[in-house]
Structures are given as structure tokens and as C-alpha cells.
């Protein structure tokens, strides 16, 4: 008999009146039952977070840092167990699930380091003008208030870590809402935080149903919202609370550009293998997975068969098998949507080079060429194991093709030329440009986020901490400088 997983309310375990099932997208088996908080319990968590905000902001840095270090250490100790949980509830292959745990270990470690050095204060002398003689300004950062963190299903542990760790490091209470499909990984963070000495109320992990979120989003005691998910939901949240501070990490349709100087057999093999791997990792369910390949005409004919071969070499199947590269999508509904978009493109004239088959929640790694510009898969985020390949003539046309999108998260540019790299950095309308690799690289300590309809604000531990805080100036008069 499967036990029911409790949630975390103001630092303690609690159960509600109702439960919901978490099932494996691979075989439909029951992974766990999760207790859902009642409206009264959600209110209790919000009230506790609001009440403790001043105390938590004043908590010594070493206390917050020690708690974050503890979580990092315990995640590392439990890597295999947690990776298997991620794989079970998400369908992520074990090789990627282990990597996700490793990244979360780093996120909490980075946050512990930042907690020790953040908010040290900056002094500015004001006697540069006569009216400021004898005056000194001291600037420090203080939390804006309680953070409501809303995490998605595709990285159910690490993207919860990216909400929780920076908030604790900055001294901001946080209420975390994990995705309904994958709450168990987020609840693990609560297990580890409960072993620390953080103030009661400074954190809660509440698996609230999506249809109950509008009231929580609207609550004035939660002035900061950090959301990772779909463009539609993210902007609906922002539009509903125009006076709140919102960080939105939304969708993308990442482009990998292969330019004319990336032309040796070794170069093209590397590009093809990286593209194949990162169009299909996580089942393509990553905001920065490779969705579009934009290849210079001089290398296109040699690159395309390499990409197809590399994609066909991806091992699909049971995510619990260490040899599996590509597992199922999060649900059969998601796979059916991908199937529909691919068929629409083929009906409109696209060439299907490999893949294009669905089996339940699994969708075969797929490559399309000659895709019309106006079909859905060219314009939207597919969030599945599908890539399109496009031929262009020269650097300018390639960069224009990248920018011909409503999204702007990250782009990869395969080139050896340093000047081209700097031109790409200037020209591409994205939040991050990766030179010599695919757009799917993210270091968890670097600023991460997009432009256009890929969102607003930046994550990456220190950058999220800045997002959760504001500058407050103190002027000291009568100072001899």
C-alpha cells in the first residue's frame, strides 16, 4: 500500500483533507499519493511567512548559509534515491536525473556562498558637490517580502532549488508551489530544510492545485512572484498583478546556428552529436533544447545526414534503464500535441527525415526539413523531441533567422571566429549566446533568462537574490572623510 506524502507548512509536516495521485508517464504506475493543503492551511502558511519576514531578513548570514550548505550536502548524499524519484514521477532518463540532482547540489552550495557575501553594503562619498560635504551614503539590499515560487515539471528538483535557495540566501521567506505532475521532488527539499534551524514560517512547500492558484497569486502579502512555465500562464499572472514584482522564465524555441567556418568533418560530427543530444534530452522538454537548426548553405548538405544519424542513434525507452537517452513526455496529452504539430508541418510540405511516431506518452526523436515558416512548429515552442533544419546563405541571414521569432531565450552559434562571436553577441535578440555549442548550456550561477516573450528578469543564484531584494540608502551626516 502506498503511503501519502505530507506537505510542508511553515516548516512542519501537514496533511490536508484530499489527496491526489502522482503516476509515471512511462508505464502509468502509481509513484505516490500526495496530500493537498486546504484553503485554511494555505492561509496559515501565508500568514506565517508574512509574520516572520522581518525576523528572517535579520537572521545572521551564517545561519542561512549553514542551512543551505546542509541541504546541498544531504542532496549529494541521497543522489541515487532522489534521481530515481525524479525519473519515476517525470519520466526523465536516469542519466539526466542524476545530473539534475548534481545541479541542485550546486545551486544550494552557490546560495550558501552568496549568503555569506551578499548585502555587504556599498559606501559612496557625497562630498563631490559642496552640498554633500561631510556626508556618506551607505547602500544595502533588503528583501522585498515573501516570495511565491511557482515551479514547472520538467526539472522538478532543480527549478524548485532555483526558487528556494536564492530566497533563503537573501533572507526572504518563500512559499513554493511545485508542479502538480511532479511534486515529490520538491517535497524532498522540505525534508532537508526541516533538518535545519531556519525560523518557522520562513518556508513552506505547498502542492496547491492549479485552479486554486489565482487567489494565492493575488494575495498582497506575497509581493514577489517567481514563475517558470508557459508563456500563456506567465503573462496571465503578470497581467493579473501589475503592481507586484514578477520574474518570469518562459518558453523558447532555441536555435543552433552552424556557420561556414565550422566545416571540417570533426566540426560537423561534433555539431550533429550535440544537436541530437540536446534536442532530445529531457524528451525535448527544456526551454533551451535545440528546436531549430540554422545551417549555412556551404555546410548544410554535409551536416543534415549527420544530424539524422545522430538523432537515430539516441536510445529511447525505459527511463529507469541507465542506457536510455530519451524517455517519455510528461503525459500522453503532451505527446499527442507534438504528434499533431508534426503532422501539420508534414501536411504543409515539410520533409520528415526520421521519427514522427508516437507510442502512448513517448514520441520518437524527430527531424524535419523544409518546414514552412507559418506552421505551428516553426512559430511556437514544441517542448518535445523534435527539431527543424533550415538552410541559409551567410551569417547575416542566419542571425536574422534566429531573431525571426517571438521568443528570445538562448541561442548557440558554432563558429571558430572570435569576431563572429562578438557580432553574434551583439546581433542576437536573446538572453544568452553560447559560442561553439548548442543553446542548451546553463551554468546555475550565471544570469539566465530571456527577452521578448521568453520572460522578464533573471535567475542564477546571485541574480535571483538581486531580483528578490531592493536597494535602501542610508545617508550619514557629519562624517569626516
XYZ file of C-alpha atoms in Angstrom:
481
model
C 0.000 0.000 0.000
C 1.347 3.425 -0.981
C 1.707 5.921 1.845
C 0.567 9.521 1.488
C 3.233 12.188 1.219
C 2.676 15.136 3.546
C 3.454 18.703 2.507
C 5.431 21.302 4.437
C 3.523 24.095 6.177
C 5.623 26.776 7.890
C 8.458 24.314 8.409
C 6.412 21.373 9.707
C 4.750 18.430 8.012
C 1.000 18.600 7.481
C -1.771 16.806 5.643
C -4.995 18.086 4.169
C -8.385 16.566 3.556
C -7.782 15.472 -0.042
C -5.046 13.593 -1.872
C -4.007 13.234 -5.497
C -2.028 10.586 -7.345
C 1.377 11.011 -8.946
C 1.855 8.494 -11.747
C 4.736 7.540 -14.011
C 4.406 8.851 -17.577
C 6.374 5.799 -18.741
C 4.110 2.985 -17.542
C 1.301 4.687 -15.624
C 2.217 3.090 -12.309
C 1.422 4.903 -9.084
C 4.534 6.670 -7.820
C 2.927 8.225 -4.766
C -0.107 9.852 -3.210
C 0.247 13.473 -2.143
C -1.839 15.350 0.392
C -3.227 18.657 -0.884
C -3.465 21.617 1.504
C -6.831 23.055 2.396
C -7.614 26.741 1.901
C -7.184 27.247 5.640
C -3.746 25.637 5.571
C -2.650 27.807 2.648
C -3.789 30.845 4.620
C -1.820 29.639 7.630
C 1.341 29.317 5.536
C 0.935 32.786 4.014
C 0.241 34.387 7.387
C 3.272 32.686 8.933
C 5.558 33.795 6.109
C 4.272 37.361 6.301
C 4.687 37.429 10.091
C 8.271 36.157 10.049
C 9.566 38.339 7.207
C 11.353 40.905 9.397
C 12.847 38.266 11.684
C 14.048 36.230 8.713
C 15.572 39.239 6.970
C 17.578 39.878 10.144
C 18.702 36.258 10.543
C 22.517 36.139 10.617
C 24.109 35.198 7.308
C 25.901 32.245 8.862
C 22.572 30.698 9.916
C 21.110 30.927 6.423
C 24.366 29.771 4.843
C 24.626 26.780 7.173
C 21.087 25.695 6.273
C 21.835 25.945 2.569
C 25.096 24.052 2.968
C 23.209 21.339 4.833
C 20.661 20.919 2.029
C 23.449 20.771 -0.550
C 25.296 18.090 1.396
C 22.188 15.992 2.015
C 21.119 16.140 -1.632
C 24.540 14.818 -2.608
C 24.274 12.006 -0.064
C 20.874 10.972 -1.422
C 21.645 11.401 -5.137
C 20.649 7.953 -6.343
C 17.417 7.838 -4.327
C 16.326 11.296 -5.471
C 17.325 10.646 -9.091
C 15.104 7.574 -9.130
C 12.248 9.633 -7.724
C 12.714 12.279 -10.441
C 12.792 9.576 -13.108
C 9.695 7.884 -11.735
C 7.452 10.940 -11.493
C 8.836 12.834 -14.502
C 9.884 10.107 -16.943
C 13.391 11.568 -17.165
C 16.140 9.050 -18.020
C 18.382 8.236 -15.090
C 21.481 9.763 -16.674
C 19.725 13.122 -16.836
C 18.030 12.704 -13.451
C 21.384 12.176 -11.745
C 22.666 15.271 -13.482
C 19.704 17.247 -12.211
C 20.421 16.246 -8.624
C 24.039 17.290 -9.116
C 22.929 20.684 -10.359
C 20.629 21.172 -7.350
C 23.566 20.315 -5.087
C 25.458 23.162 -6.760
C 22.548 25.608 -6.554
C 22.305 25.245 -2.784
C 26.091 25.439 -2.456
C 26.218 28.610 -4.573
C 23.413 30.067 -2.463
C 25.320 29.337 0.758
C 28.352 31.123 -0.671
C 26.274 34.112 -1.799
C 24.511 34.322 1.580
C 27.899 34.911 3.192
C 28.929 37.750 0.872
C 25.642 39.307 -0.266
C 24.404 42.628 1.113
C 27.766 43.683 2.495
C 26.984 47.325 1.765
C 28.466 49.855 -0.618
C 29.802 53.218 0.585
C 29.591 56.306 -1.629
C 31.128 59.626 -0.678
C 28.801 62.538 -1.337
C 31.248 65.441 -0.912
C 31.835 65.516 -4.661
C 29.492 68.538 -4.500
C 29.548 71.290 -1.873
C 26.087 70.338 -0.589
C 27.298 66.846 0.254
C 30.287 67.847 2.328
C 30.611 65.676 5.435
C 28.098 63.150 4.143
C 28.461 59.466 3.244
C 25.858 57.203 1.627
C 25.707 53.552 2.562
C 23.646 51.281 0.315
C 22.426 47.841 1.344
C 19.880 45.416 -0.117
C 16.793 44.252 1.770
C 14.132 41.660 0.833
C 11.035 42.935 -0.941
C 8.960 40.496 1.086
C 7.637 36.957 0.823
C 8.354 35.150 -2.445
C 5.776 32.946 -4.151
C 7.802 30.456 -6.202
C 5.948 28.503 -8.884
C 7.981 25.667 -10.420
C 7.394 23.518 -13.541
C 7.501 19.762 -14.125
C 10.470 19.476 -16.463
C 13.213 19.975 -13.844
C 11.173 19.109 -10.758
C 14.091 19.345 -8.321
C 16.495 21.884 -9.782
C 13.934 24.523 -10.699
C 12.455 24.235 -7.209
C 16.007 24.761 -5.950
C 16.276 27.889 -8.085
C 13.239 29.328 -6.295
C 14.040 28.262 -2.733
C 17.821 28.654 -2.411
C 18.140 32.313 -3.515
C 15.182 33.338 -1.358
C 16.683 31.782 1.768
C 20.100 33.214 0.931
C 18.606 36.709 0.638
C 16.526 36.377 3.819
C 13.174 36.350 2.024
C 10.508 33.869 3.206
C 9.277 31.639 0.401
C 6.175 29.626 -0.380
C 6.992 27.069 -3.067
C 4.349 25.535 -5.304
C 5.757 22.526 -7.169
C 4.110 21.300 -10.372
C 1.088 19.012 -9.806
C 2.572 16.318 -12.055
C 5.894 16.240 -10.183
C 5.524 17.401 -6.563
C 7.584 14.682 -4.886
C 10.983 16.067 -5.855
C 10.079 19.488 -4.482
C 8.826 17.974 -1.232
C 12.249 16.358 -0.770
C 13.682 19.868 -0.348
C 11.302 20.293 2.568
C 12.583 17.087 4.138
C 16.083 18.566 4.162
C 15.155 22.109 5.207
C 13.311 20.632 8.176
C 16.672 19.364 9.449
C 17.949 22.965 9.728
C 17.390 25.770 12.228
C 15.650 28.250 9.956
C 12.785 30.178 11.601
C 9.344 28.617 11.483
C 7.304 30.211 8.717
C 10.317 31.140 6.604
C 9.488 28.394 4.111
C 6.548 26.248 3.066
C 6.146 23.755 0.218
C 2.514 23.525 -0.811
C 1.278 21.300 -3.683
C -1.657 23.604 -4.404
C -3.919 22.692 -7.318
C -3.566 24.974 -10.335
C -7.196 26.070 -10.176
C -6.648 27.398 -6.643
C -3.624 29.495 -7.551
C -5.317 32.778 -8.609
C -6.184 33.667 -5.008
C -2.619 32.944 -3.900
C -1.187 34.987 -6.756
C -3.432 37.903 -5.817
C -2.554 37.862 -2.109
C -0.968 41.212 -1.209
C 1.221 39.565 1.436
C 3.171 37.893 -1.381
C 4.761 40.858 -3.213
C 7.249 38.812 -5.279
C 6.295 36.090 -7.747
C 8.899 33.903 -9.421
C 7.314 31.752 -12.119
C 8.827 29.240 -14.518
C 6.484 27.744 -17.083
C 4.457 28.528 -20.157
C 4.219 31.915 -21.806
C 0.422 31.900 -21.578
C 0.288 31.284 -17.822
C 3.246 33.522 -17.004
C 1.860 36.602 -18.701
C -1.607 35.915 -17.297
C -0.044 36.051 -13.832
C 1.806 39.279 -14.576
C -1.274 40.913 -16.095
C -3.344 39.982 -13.034
C -0.924 41.604 -10.552
C 0.570 44.657 -12.300
C 1.877 46.157 -9.050
C 3.783 43.067 -7.946
C 7.342 42.203 -8.833
C 7.285 39.244 -11.232
C 10.182 37.210 -12.549
C 9.041 35.108 -15.499
C 11.134 32.329 -17.026
C 9.027 31.296 -20.004
C 9.356 29.446 -23.271
C 11.782 29.414 -26.137
C 12.453 27.752 -29.470
C 16.215 27.565 -29.213
C 18.271 27.893 -32.361
C 21.640 26.290 -33.099
C 23.461 28.144 -35.878
C 26.171 26.313 -37.822
C 28.263 28.785 -39.808
C 30.525 28.289 -42.810
C 33.785 28.137 -40.855
C 32.524 25.150 -38.818
C 33.305 22.928 -41.791
C 35.693 20.078 -41.004
C 34.383 16.550 -40.638
C 35.279 16.708 -36.941
C 33.425 20.013 -36.561
C 30.279 18.734 -38.255
C 30.294 15.472 -36.324
C 30.531 17.386 -33.051
C 27.762 19.799 -34.010
C 25.491 16.955 -35.117
C 26.039 14.975 -31.920
C 25.484 17.975 -29.668
C 22.363 18.969 -31.593
C 20.955 15.428 -31.472
C 21.633 15.074 -27.761
C 20.175 18.412 -26.751
C 17.128 18.361 -28.983
C 16.103 15.164 -27.218
C 17.409 15.379 -23.645
C 14.576 15.593 -21.131
C 12.371 14.385 -24.026
C 12.876 17.819 -25.578
C 11.052 19.277 -22.573
C 13.513 22.067 -21.876
C 13.106 25.758 -22.652
C 16.601 25.770 -24.169
C 16.513 22.467 -26.028
C 17.501 22.658 -29.689
C 14.347 23.172 -31.725
C 15.763 24.967 -34.753
C 18.984 24.237 -36.645
C 20.053 27.071 -38.931
C 22.898 25.905 -41.177
C 24.934 27.831 -43.733
C 24.381 26.550 -47.273
C 28.074 25.637 -47.561
C 27.786 23.016 -44.785
C 24.084 22.122 -44.924
C 24.319 19.081 -47.219
C 27.121 17.519 -45.145
C 25.546 18.378 -41.802
C 21.987 17.202 -42.390
C 22.672 13.445 -42.767
C 24.957 13.597 -39.732
C 22.145 15.112 -37.656
C 19.684 12.454 -38.804
C 22.135 9.662 -37.998
C 22.924 11.140 -34.568
C 19.234 11.515 -33.759
C 18.536 7.931 -34.812
C 21.357 6.781 -32.521
C 19.558 8.164 -29.459
C 18.424 5.277 -27.261
C 14.742 5.544 -26.411
C 12.853 3.527 -23.840
C 12.501 2.865 -20.123
C 13.801 5.905 -18.209
C 14.954 3.708 -15.330
C 17.468 1.996 -17.653
C 20.905 3.615 -17.480
C 21.364 3.233 -21.239
C 18.246 5.257 -22.132
C 18.793 8.701 -23.652
C 15.167 9.656 -24.360
C 12.206 8.790 -22.189
C 8.518 9.685 -22.458
C 6.967 13.119 -22.361
C 5.238 14.123 -19.149
C 1.860 12.840 -20.386
C 0.140 11.241 -23.349
C -1.679 14.534 -23.887
C 1.683 16.279 -24.368
C 2.796 13.612 -26.843
C -0.458 13.915 -28.789
C 0.088 17.667 -29.105
C 3.596 17.117 -30.518
C 2.197 14.498 -32.902
C -0.414 16.978 -34.108
C 2.138 19.751 -34.723
C 4.461 17.457 -36.671
C 1.611 16.192 -38.826
C 0.506 19.761 -39.519
C 4.030 20.598 -40.734
C 4.214 17.494 -42.949
C 0.789 18.226 -44.420
C 2.041 21.737 -45.230
C 5.057 20.384 -47.145
C 7.788 19.706 -44.573
C 10.018 16.675 -45.139
C 10.013 14.126 -42.325
C 13.552 12.712 -42.224
C 13.225 10.484 -39.175
C 10.849 9.876 -36.281
C 7.306 11.161 -36.359
C 5.825 8.254 -34.403
C 4.028 8.244 -31.062
C 3.557 5.372 -28.611
C 1.459 6.479 -25.650
C 3.340 9.287 -23.899
C 6.520 8.588 -25.894
C 7.357 10.375 -29.127
C 10.216 9.265 -31.350
C 13.103 11.726 -31.840
C 12.176 13.604 -34.994
C 13.912 15.693 -37.667
C 12.054 17.900 -40.144
C 13.448 19.855 -43.088
C 11.938 22.423 -45.447
C 9.380 23.424 -42.843
C 7.049 26.282 -43.847
C 7.593 29.390 -41.756
C 3.944 29.776 -40.790
C 3.202 26.351 -39.291
C 2.871 25.995 -35.540
C 6.108 24.082 -35.047
C 8.052 26.926 -36.672
C 6.496 29.607 -34.501
C 5.846 28.060 -31.094
C 7.782 26.064 -28.519
C 7.349 22.383 -29.312
C 8.520 21.127 -25.883
C 9.145 17.709 -27.343
C 11.900 15.729 -29.130
C 11.564 17.476 -32.480
C 13.968 19.684 -34.413
C 13.741 21.509 -37.709
C 16.680 22.163 -40.061
C 16.854 25.295 -42.212
C 19.362 26.342 -44.900
C 20.578 29.963 -45.005
C 23.096 31.928 -47.030
C 25.648 33.591 -44.782
C 25.951 34.959 -41.274
C 23.534 37.871 -41.654
C 20.740 35.627 -42.892
C 21.453 33.136 -40.119
C 21.239 35.763 -37.396
C 18.067 37.187 -38.936
C 16.535 33.702 -38.862
C 17.322 33.353 -35.152
C 15.677 36.704 -34.449
C 12.612 35.852 -36.556
C 10.846 34.521 -33.501
C 8.659 35.897 -30.741
C 10.981 34.113 -28.288
C 14.472 35.086 -27.195
C 15.872 32.781 -24.529
C 19.226 31.405 -25.716
C 20.986 30.642 -28.993
C 24.027 28.560 -29.893
C 26.483 29.545 -32.608
C 29.003 27.068 -33.998
C 31.916 29.199 -35.165
C 35.657 29.384 -34.561
C 35.900 33.094 -35.369
C 36.175 35.473 -32.415
C 34.858 38.468 -34.342
C 31.841 36.441 -35.431
C 31.254 35.536 -31.793
C 31.160 39.192 -30.787
C 28.888 40.042 -33.720
C 26.534 37.260 -32.629
C 26.546 38.571 -29.085
C 25.543 41.994 -30.363
C 23.048 40.914 -33.026
C 21.070 38.049 -31.479
C 17.964 39.073 -29.544
C 18.273 36.505 -26.780
C 19.206 36.357 -23.120
C 22.252 34.162 -23.716
C 24.552 33.333 -26.632
C 26.615 30.138 -26.439
C 29.576 30.056 -28.822
C 30.831 26.717 -30.111
C 27.903 24.768 -28.690
C 24.125 24.361 -28.576
C 21.815 26.843 -26.777
C 21.081 24.235 -24.104
C 24.009 25.078 -21.830
C 23.135 26.624 -18.493
C 25.506 27.136 -15.595
C 23.383 27.561 -12.491
C 25.402 30.501 -11.164
C 25.215 32.609 -14.346
C 22.379 35.015 -15.216
C 19.653 33.089 -17.012
C 16.543 34.462 -18.667
C 15.121 35.763 -21.895
C 13.835 38.724 -23.841
C 10.757 39.267 -25.968
C 8.131 36.673 -24.965
C 10.642 34.436 -23.207
C 10.100 36.357 -19.993
C 11.433 39.083 -17.732
C 14.076 39.098 -15.028
C 16.983 36.753 -14.430
C 17.644 33.630 -12.419
C 21.050 32.274 -11.421
C 21.548 32.416 -7.688
C 23.016 35.896 -7.146
C 20.852 37.411 -9.866
C 17.687 35.964 -8.344
C 18.765 37.333 -4.967
C 19.044 40.774 -6.512
C 15.596 40.268 -8.027
C 14.118 39.412 -4.623
C 15.643 42.464 -2.921
C 15.857 46.241 -3.300
C 18.461 48.887 -2.519
C 17.991 51.040 0.571
C 20.253 54.043 1.110
C 21.347 55.437 4.473
C 22.989 58.887 4.497
C 25.376 59.658 7.344
C 25.884 63.329 8.089
C 28.758 64.952 9.945
C 31.315 62.474 8.653
C 34.964 63.403 8.266
C 36.190 61.767 5.081
